PDB file of C-alpha atoms in Angstrom:
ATOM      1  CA  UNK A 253     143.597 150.513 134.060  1.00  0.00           C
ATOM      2  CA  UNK A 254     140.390 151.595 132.522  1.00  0.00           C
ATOM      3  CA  UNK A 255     137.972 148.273 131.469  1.00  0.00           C
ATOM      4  CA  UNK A 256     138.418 147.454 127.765  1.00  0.00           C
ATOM      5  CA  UNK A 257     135.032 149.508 126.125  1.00  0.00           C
ATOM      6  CA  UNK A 258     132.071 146.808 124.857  1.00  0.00           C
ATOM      7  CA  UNK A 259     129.279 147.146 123.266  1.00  0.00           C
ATOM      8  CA  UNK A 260     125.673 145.509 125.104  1.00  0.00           C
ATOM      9  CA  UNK A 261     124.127 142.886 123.186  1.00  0.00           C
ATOM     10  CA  UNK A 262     122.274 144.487 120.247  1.00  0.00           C
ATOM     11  CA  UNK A 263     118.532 143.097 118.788  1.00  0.00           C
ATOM     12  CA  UNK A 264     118.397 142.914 115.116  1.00  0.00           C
ATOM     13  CA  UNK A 265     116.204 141.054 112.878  1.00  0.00           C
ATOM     14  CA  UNK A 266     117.156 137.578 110.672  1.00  0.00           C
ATOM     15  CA  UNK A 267     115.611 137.340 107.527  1.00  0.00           C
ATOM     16  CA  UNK A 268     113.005 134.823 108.724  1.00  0.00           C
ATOM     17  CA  UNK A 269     112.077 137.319 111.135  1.00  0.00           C
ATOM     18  CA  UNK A 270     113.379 136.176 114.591  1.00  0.00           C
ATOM     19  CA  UNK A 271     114.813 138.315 116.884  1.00  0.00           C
ATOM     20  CA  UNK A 272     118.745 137.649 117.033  1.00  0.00           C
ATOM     21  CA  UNK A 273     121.968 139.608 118.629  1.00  0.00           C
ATOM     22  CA  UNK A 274     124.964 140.613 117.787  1.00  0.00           C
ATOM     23  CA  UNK A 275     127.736 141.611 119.898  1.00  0.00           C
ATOM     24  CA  UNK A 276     130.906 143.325 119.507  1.00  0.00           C
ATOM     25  CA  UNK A 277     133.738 143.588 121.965  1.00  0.00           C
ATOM     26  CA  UNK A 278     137.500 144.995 122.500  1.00  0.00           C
ATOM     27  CA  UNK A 279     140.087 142.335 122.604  1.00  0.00           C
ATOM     28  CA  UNK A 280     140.725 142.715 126.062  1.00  0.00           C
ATOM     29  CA  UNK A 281     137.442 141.416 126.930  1.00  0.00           C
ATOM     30  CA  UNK A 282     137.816 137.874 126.330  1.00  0.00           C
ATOM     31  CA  UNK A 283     135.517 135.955 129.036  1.00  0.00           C
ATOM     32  CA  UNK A 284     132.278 138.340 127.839  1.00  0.00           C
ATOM     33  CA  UNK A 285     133.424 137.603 124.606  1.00  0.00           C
ATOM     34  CA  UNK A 286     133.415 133.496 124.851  1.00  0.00           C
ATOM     35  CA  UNK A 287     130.338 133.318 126.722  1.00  0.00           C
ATOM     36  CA  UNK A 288     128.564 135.080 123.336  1.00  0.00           C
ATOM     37  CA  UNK A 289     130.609 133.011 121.408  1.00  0.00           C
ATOM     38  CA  UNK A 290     129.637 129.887 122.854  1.00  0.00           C
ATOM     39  CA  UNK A 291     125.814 130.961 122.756  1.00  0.00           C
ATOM     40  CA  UNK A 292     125.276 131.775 119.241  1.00  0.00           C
ATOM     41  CA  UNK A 293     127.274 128.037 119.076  1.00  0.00           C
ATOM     42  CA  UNK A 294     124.736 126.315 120.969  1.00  0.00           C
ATOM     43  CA  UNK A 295     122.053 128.501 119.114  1.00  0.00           C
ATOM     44  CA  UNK A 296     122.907 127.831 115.756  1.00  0.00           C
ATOM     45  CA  UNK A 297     122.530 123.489 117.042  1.00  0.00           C
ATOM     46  CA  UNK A 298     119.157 124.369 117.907  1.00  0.00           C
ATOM     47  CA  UNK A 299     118.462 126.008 115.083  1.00  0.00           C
ATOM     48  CA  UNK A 300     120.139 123.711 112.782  1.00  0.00           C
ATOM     49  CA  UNK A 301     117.898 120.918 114.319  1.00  0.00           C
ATOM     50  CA  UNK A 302     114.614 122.657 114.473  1.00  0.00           C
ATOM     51  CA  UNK A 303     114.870 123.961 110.590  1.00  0.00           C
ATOM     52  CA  UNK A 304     116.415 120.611 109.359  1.00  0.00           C
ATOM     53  CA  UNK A 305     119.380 122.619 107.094  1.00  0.00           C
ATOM     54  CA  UNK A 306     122.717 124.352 107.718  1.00  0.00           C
ATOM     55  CA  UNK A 307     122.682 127.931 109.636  1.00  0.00           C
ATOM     56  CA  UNK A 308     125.682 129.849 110.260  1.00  0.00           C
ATOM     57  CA  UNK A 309     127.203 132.821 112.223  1.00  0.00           C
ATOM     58  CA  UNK A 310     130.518 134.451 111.056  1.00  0.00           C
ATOM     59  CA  UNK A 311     133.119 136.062 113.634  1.00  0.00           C
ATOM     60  CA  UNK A 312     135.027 139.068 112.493  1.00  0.00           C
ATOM     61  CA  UNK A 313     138.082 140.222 113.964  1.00  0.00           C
ATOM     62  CA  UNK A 314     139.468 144.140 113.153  1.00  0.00           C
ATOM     63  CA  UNK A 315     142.746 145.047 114.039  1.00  0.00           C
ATOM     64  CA  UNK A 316     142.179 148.544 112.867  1.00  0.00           C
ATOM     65  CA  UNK A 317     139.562 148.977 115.647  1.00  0.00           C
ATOM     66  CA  UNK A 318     140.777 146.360 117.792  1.00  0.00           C
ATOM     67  CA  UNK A 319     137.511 144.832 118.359  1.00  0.00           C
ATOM     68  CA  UNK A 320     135.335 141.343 117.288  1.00  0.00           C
ATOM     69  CA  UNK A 321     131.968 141.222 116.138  1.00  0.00           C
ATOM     70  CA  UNK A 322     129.629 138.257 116.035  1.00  0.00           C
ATOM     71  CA  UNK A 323     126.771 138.155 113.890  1.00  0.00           C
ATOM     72  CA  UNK A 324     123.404 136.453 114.340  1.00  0.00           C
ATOM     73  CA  UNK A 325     122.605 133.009 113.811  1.00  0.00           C
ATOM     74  CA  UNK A 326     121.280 132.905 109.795  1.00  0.00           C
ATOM     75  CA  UNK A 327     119.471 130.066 107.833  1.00  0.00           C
ATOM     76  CA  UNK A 328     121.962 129.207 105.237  1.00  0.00           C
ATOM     77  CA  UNK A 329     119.874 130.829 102.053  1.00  0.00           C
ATOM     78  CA  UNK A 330     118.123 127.737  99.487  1.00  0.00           C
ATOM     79  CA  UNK A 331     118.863 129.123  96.077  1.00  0.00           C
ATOM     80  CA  UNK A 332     114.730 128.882  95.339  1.00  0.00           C
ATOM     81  CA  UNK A 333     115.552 131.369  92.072  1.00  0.00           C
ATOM     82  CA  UNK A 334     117.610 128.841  90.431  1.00  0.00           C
ATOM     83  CA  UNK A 335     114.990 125.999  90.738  1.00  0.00           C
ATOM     84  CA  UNK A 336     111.317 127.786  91.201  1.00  0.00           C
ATOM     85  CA  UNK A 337     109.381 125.308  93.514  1.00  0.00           C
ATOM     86  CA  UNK A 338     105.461 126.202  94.736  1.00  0.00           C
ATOM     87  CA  UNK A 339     105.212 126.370  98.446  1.00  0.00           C
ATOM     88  CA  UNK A 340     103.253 123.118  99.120  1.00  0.00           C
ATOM     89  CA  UNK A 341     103.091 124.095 103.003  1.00  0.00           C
ATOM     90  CA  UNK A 342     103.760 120.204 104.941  1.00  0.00           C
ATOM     91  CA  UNK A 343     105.661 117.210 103.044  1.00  0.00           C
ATOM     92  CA  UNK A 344     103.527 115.327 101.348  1.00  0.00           C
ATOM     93  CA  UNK A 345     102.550 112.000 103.408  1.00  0.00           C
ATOM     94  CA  UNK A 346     104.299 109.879 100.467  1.00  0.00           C
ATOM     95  CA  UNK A 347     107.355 111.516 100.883  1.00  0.00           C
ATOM     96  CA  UNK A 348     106.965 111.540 104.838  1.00  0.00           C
ATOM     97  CA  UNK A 349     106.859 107.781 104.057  1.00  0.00           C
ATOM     98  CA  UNK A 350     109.548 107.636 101.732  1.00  0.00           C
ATOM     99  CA  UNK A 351     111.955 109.272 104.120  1.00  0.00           C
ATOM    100  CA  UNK A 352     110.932 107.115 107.467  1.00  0.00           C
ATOM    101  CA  UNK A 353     111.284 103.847 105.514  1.00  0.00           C
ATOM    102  CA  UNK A 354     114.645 105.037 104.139  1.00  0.00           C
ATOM    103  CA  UNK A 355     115.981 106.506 107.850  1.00  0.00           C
ATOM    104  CA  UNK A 356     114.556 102.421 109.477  1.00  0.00           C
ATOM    105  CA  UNK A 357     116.558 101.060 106.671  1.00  0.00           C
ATOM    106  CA  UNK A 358     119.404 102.766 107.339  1.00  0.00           C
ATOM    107  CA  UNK A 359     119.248 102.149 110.841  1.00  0.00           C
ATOM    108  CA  UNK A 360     118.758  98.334 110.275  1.00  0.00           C
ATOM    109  CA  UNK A 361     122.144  98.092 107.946  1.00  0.00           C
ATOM    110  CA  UNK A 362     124.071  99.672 110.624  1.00  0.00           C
ATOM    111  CA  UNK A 363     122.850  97.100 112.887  1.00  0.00           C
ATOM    112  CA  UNK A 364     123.903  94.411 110.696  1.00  0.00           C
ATOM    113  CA  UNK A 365     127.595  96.102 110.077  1.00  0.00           C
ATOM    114  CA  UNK A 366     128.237  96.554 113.266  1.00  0.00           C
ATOM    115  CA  UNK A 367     126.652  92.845 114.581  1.00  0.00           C
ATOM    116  CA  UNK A 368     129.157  91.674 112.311  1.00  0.00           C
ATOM    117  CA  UNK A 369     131.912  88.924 112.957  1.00  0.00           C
ATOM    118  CA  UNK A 370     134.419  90.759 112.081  1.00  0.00           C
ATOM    119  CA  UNK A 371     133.395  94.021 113.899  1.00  0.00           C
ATOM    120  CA  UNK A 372     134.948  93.645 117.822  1.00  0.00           C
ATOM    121  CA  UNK A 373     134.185  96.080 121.166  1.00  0.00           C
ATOM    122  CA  UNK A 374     136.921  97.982 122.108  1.00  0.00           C
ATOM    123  CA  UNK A 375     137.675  95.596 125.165  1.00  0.00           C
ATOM    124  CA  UNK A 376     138.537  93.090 122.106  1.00  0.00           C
ATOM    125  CA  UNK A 377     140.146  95.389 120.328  1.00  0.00           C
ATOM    126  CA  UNK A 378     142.281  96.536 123.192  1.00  0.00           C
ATOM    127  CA  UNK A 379     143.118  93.418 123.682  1.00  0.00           C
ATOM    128  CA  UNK A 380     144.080  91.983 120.286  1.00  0.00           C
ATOM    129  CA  UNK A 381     146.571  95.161 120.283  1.00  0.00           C
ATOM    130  CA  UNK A 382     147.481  94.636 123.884  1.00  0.00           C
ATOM    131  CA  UNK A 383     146.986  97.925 124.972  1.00  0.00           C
ATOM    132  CA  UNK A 384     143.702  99.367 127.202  1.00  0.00           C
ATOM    133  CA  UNK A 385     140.380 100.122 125.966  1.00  0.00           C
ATOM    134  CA  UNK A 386     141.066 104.045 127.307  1.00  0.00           C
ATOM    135  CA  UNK A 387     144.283 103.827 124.706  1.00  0.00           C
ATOM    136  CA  UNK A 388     141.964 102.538 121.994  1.00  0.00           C
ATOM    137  CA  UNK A 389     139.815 105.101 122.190  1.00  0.00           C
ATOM    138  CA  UNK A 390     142.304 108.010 122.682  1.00  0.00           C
ATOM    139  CA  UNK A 391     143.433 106.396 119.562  1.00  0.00           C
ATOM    140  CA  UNK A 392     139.978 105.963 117.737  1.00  0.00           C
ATOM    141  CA  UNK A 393     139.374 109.643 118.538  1.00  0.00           C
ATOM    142  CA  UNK A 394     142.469 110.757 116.774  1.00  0.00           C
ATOM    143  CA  UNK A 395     141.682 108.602 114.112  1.00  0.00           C
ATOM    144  CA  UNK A 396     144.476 106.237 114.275  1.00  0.00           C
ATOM    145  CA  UNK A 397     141.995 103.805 114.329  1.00  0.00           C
ATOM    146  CA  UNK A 398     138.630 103.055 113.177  1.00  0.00           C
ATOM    147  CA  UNK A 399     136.013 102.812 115.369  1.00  0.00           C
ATOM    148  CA  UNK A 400     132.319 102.946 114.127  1.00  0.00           C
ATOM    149  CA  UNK A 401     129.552 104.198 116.236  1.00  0.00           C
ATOM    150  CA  UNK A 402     127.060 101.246 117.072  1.00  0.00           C
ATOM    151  CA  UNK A 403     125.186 103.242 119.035  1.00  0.00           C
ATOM    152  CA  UNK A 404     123.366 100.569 121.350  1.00  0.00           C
ATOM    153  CA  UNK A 405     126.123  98.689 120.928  1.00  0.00           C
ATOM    154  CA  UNK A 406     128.414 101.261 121.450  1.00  0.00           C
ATOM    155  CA  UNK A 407     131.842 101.469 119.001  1.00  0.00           C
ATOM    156  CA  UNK A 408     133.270  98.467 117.320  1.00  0.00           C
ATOM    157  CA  UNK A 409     136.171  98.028 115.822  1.00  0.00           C
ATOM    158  CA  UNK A 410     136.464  96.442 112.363  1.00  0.00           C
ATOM    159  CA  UNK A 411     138.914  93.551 112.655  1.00  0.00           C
ATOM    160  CA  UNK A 412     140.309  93.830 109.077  1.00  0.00           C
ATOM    161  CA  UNK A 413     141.871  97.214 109.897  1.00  0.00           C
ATOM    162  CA  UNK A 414     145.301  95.571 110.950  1.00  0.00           C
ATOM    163  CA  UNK A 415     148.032  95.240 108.696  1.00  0.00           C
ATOM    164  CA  UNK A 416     150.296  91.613 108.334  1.00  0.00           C
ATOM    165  CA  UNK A 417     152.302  92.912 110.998  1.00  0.00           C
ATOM    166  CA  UNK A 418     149.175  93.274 113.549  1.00  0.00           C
ATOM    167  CA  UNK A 419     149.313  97.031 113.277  1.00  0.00           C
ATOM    168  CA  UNK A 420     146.112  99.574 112.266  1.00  0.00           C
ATOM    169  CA  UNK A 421     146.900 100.819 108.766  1.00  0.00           C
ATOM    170  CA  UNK A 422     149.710 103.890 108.949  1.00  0.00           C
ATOM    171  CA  UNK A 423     146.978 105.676 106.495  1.00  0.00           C
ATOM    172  CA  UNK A 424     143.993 105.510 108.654  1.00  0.00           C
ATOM    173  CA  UNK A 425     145.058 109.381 110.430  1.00  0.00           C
ATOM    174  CA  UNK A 426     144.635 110.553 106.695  1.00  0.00           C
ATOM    175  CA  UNK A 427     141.689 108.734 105.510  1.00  0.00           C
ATOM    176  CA  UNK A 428     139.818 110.312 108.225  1.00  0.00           C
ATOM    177  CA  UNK A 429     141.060 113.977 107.859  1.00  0.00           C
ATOM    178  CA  UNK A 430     140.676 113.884 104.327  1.00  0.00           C
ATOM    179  CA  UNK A 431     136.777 112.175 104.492  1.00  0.00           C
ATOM    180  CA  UNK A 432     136.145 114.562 107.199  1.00  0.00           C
ATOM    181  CA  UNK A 433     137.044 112.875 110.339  1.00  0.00           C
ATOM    182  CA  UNK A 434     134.163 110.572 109.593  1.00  0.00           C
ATOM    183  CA  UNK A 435     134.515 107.036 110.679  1.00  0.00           C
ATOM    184  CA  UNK A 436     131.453 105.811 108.486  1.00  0.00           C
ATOM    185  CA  UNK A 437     132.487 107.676 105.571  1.00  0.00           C
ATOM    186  CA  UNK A 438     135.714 105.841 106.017  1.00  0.00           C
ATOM    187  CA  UNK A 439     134.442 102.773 106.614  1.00  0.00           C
ATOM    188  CA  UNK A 440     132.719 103.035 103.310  1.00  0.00           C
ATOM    189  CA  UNK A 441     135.789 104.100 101.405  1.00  0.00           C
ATOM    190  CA  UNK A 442     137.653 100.826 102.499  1.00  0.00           C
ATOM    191  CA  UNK A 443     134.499  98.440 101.750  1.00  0.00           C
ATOM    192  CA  UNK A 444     133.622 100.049  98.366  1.00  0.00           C
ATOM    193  CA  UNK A 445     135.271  98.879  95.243  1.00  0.00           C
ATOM    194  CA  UNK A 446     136.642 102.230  93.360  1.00  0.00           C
ATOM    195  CA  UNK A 447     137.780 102.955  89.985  1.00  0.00           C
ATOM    196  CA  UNK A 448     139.926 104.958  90.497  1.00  0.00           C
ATOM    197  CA  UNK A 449     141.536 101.847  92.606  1.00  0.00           C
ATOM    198  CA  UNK A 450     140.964  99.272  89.074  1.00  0.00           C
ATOM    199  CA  UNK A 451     138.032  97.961  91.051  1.00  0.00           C
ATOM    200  CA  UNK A 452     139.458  97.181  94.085  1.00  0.00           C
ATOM    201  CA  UNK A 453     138.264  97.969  97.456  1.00  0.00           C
ATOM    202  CA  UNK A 454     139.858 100.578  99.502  1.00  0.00           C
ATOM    203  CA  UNK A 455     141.134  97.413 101.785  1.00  0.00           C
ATOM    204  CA  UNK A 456     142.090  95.494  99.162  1.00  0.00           C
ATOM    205  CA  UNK A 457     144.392  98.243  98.247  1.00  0.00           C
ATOM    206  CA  UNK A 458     146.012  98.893 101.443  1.00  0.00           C
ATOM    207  CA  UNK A 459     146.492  94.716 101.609  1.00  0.00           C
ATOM    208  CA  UNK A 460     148.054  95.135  98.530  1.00  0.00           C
ATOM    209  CA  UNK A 461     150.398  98.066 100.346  1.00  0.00           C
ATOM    210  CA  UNK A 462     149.062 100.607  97.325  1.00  0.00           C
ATOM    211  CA  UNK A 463     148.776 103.392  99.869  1.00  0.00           C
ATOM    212  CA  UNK A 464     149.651 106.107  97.469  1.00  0.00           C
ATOM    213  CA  UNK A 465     147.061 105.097  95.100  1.00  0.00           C
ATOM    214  CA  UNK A 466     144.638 104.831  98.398  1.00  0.00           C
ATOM    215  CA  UNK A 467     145.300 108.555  99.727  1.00  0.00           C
ATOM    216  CA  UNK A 468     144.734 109.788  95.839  1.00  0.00           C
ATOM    217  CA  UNK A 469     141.411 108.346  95.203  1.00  0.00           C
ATOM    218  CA  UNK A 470     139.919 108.892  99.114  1.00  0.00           C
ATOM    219  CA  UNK A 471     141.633 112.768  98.178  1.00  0.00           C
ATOM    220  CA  UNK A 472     139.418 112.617  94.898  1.00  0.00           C
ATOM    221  CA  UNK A 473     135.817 111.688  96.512  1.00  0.00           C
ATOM    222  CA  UNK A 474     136.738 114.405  98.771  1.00  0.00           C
ATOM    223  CA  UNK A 475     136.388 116.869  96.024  1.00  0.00           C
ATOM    224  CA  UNK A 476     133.972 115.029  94.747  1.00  0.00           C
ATOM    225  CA  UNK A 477     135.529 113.759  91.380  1.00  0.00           C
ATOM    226  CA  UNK A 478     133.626 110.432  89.753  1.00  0.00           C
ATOM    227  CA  UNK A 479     134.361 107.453  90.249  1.00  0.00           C
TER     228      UNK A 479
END
């Protein structure tokens, strides 16, 4: 059988004027294909991380011609025409000191959270719900239960997520998928009070066994409705 046709790796030029490829294969070809894939992945991390905003690359798939194309790793474009600002070349050392003393602030509240009484390792954790820690977190990866990352401390495991009957909340799989899988963002949603809640925490409500009401308002901050 004759080998599925492929195009070589192409150079074209990004808009910020780095060299970047594209590639576009048959269907049949799918280990070539991957291996691209997989590099303008790990290329668009490194980018993402040197620029300090979003990039993207799109995949196309075309029946018609039977083939897939993958386009070059792009900055994501900053709508400058929409708000003008002068190009002041490096931050300003203010704001380079605003930002530092905001990120070591940051860094010392999750300390404190996760130092907390309440907040256990997942040895604990496993215990308290007599299974093992690999269970636990098989489970906090799946977001069945909450674990938040301490990093030198590792993940802990807020206490407080068990129902009356020593179970982790039945809502916690949809909390996370609709806050985007995010365990802090989740954690915040069940410490915050809400209005959309009549001032209760997002705890408070599940206590109360208002799950419905729960779901709605963590399915509103999603979309980003006020609270």
């Amino acid at each position: 059988m004759a080998a599925p046709k492929r195009s070589n790796h192409s150079g074209t030029a990004s808009h910020a004027g780095v060299a970047t490829l594209s590639f576009t294969t048959k269907l049949p070809a799918q280990a070539d294909f991957k291996k691209v894939l997989l590099e303008r992945y790990q290329e668009a991390i490194a980018r993402s991380r040197k620029i300090g905003h979003r990039v993207s690359f799109r995949v196309e798939v075309d029946p018609a011609a039977d083939a897939q194309t993958i386009t070059p790793v792009e900055e994501q474009p900053i709508a400058s025409d929409v708000f003008p600002v002068d190009d002041t070349g490096m931050p300003d050392a203010e704001l380079e000191a605003a930002l530092a003393g905001a990120r070591a602030r940051g860094r010392k509240r999750v300390a404190e959270i996760v130092a907390g009484e309440d907040m256990l390792s997942a040895e604990a954790f496993a215990k308290l719900l007599g299974m093992s820690r690999v269970t636990v977190n098989a489970k906090r990866q799946s977001g069945q239960v909450l674990g938040i990352d301490g990093a030198k401390r590792g993940f802990r495991f807020p206490v407080w997520q068990l129902d009356k009957d020593g179970r982790p909340f039945g809502t916690l799989p949809a909390l996370h998928e609709t806050l985007g899988n995010s365990a802090w963002a989740v954690y915040r949603f069940l410490v915050l009070r809400h209005g959309a809640l009549d001032g209760r925490t997002g705890l408070r409500a599940l206590q109360q066994g208002d799950d419905a009401s729960v779901l709605a308002a963590a399915e509103g901050m999603a979309r980003g409705d006020f609270d």
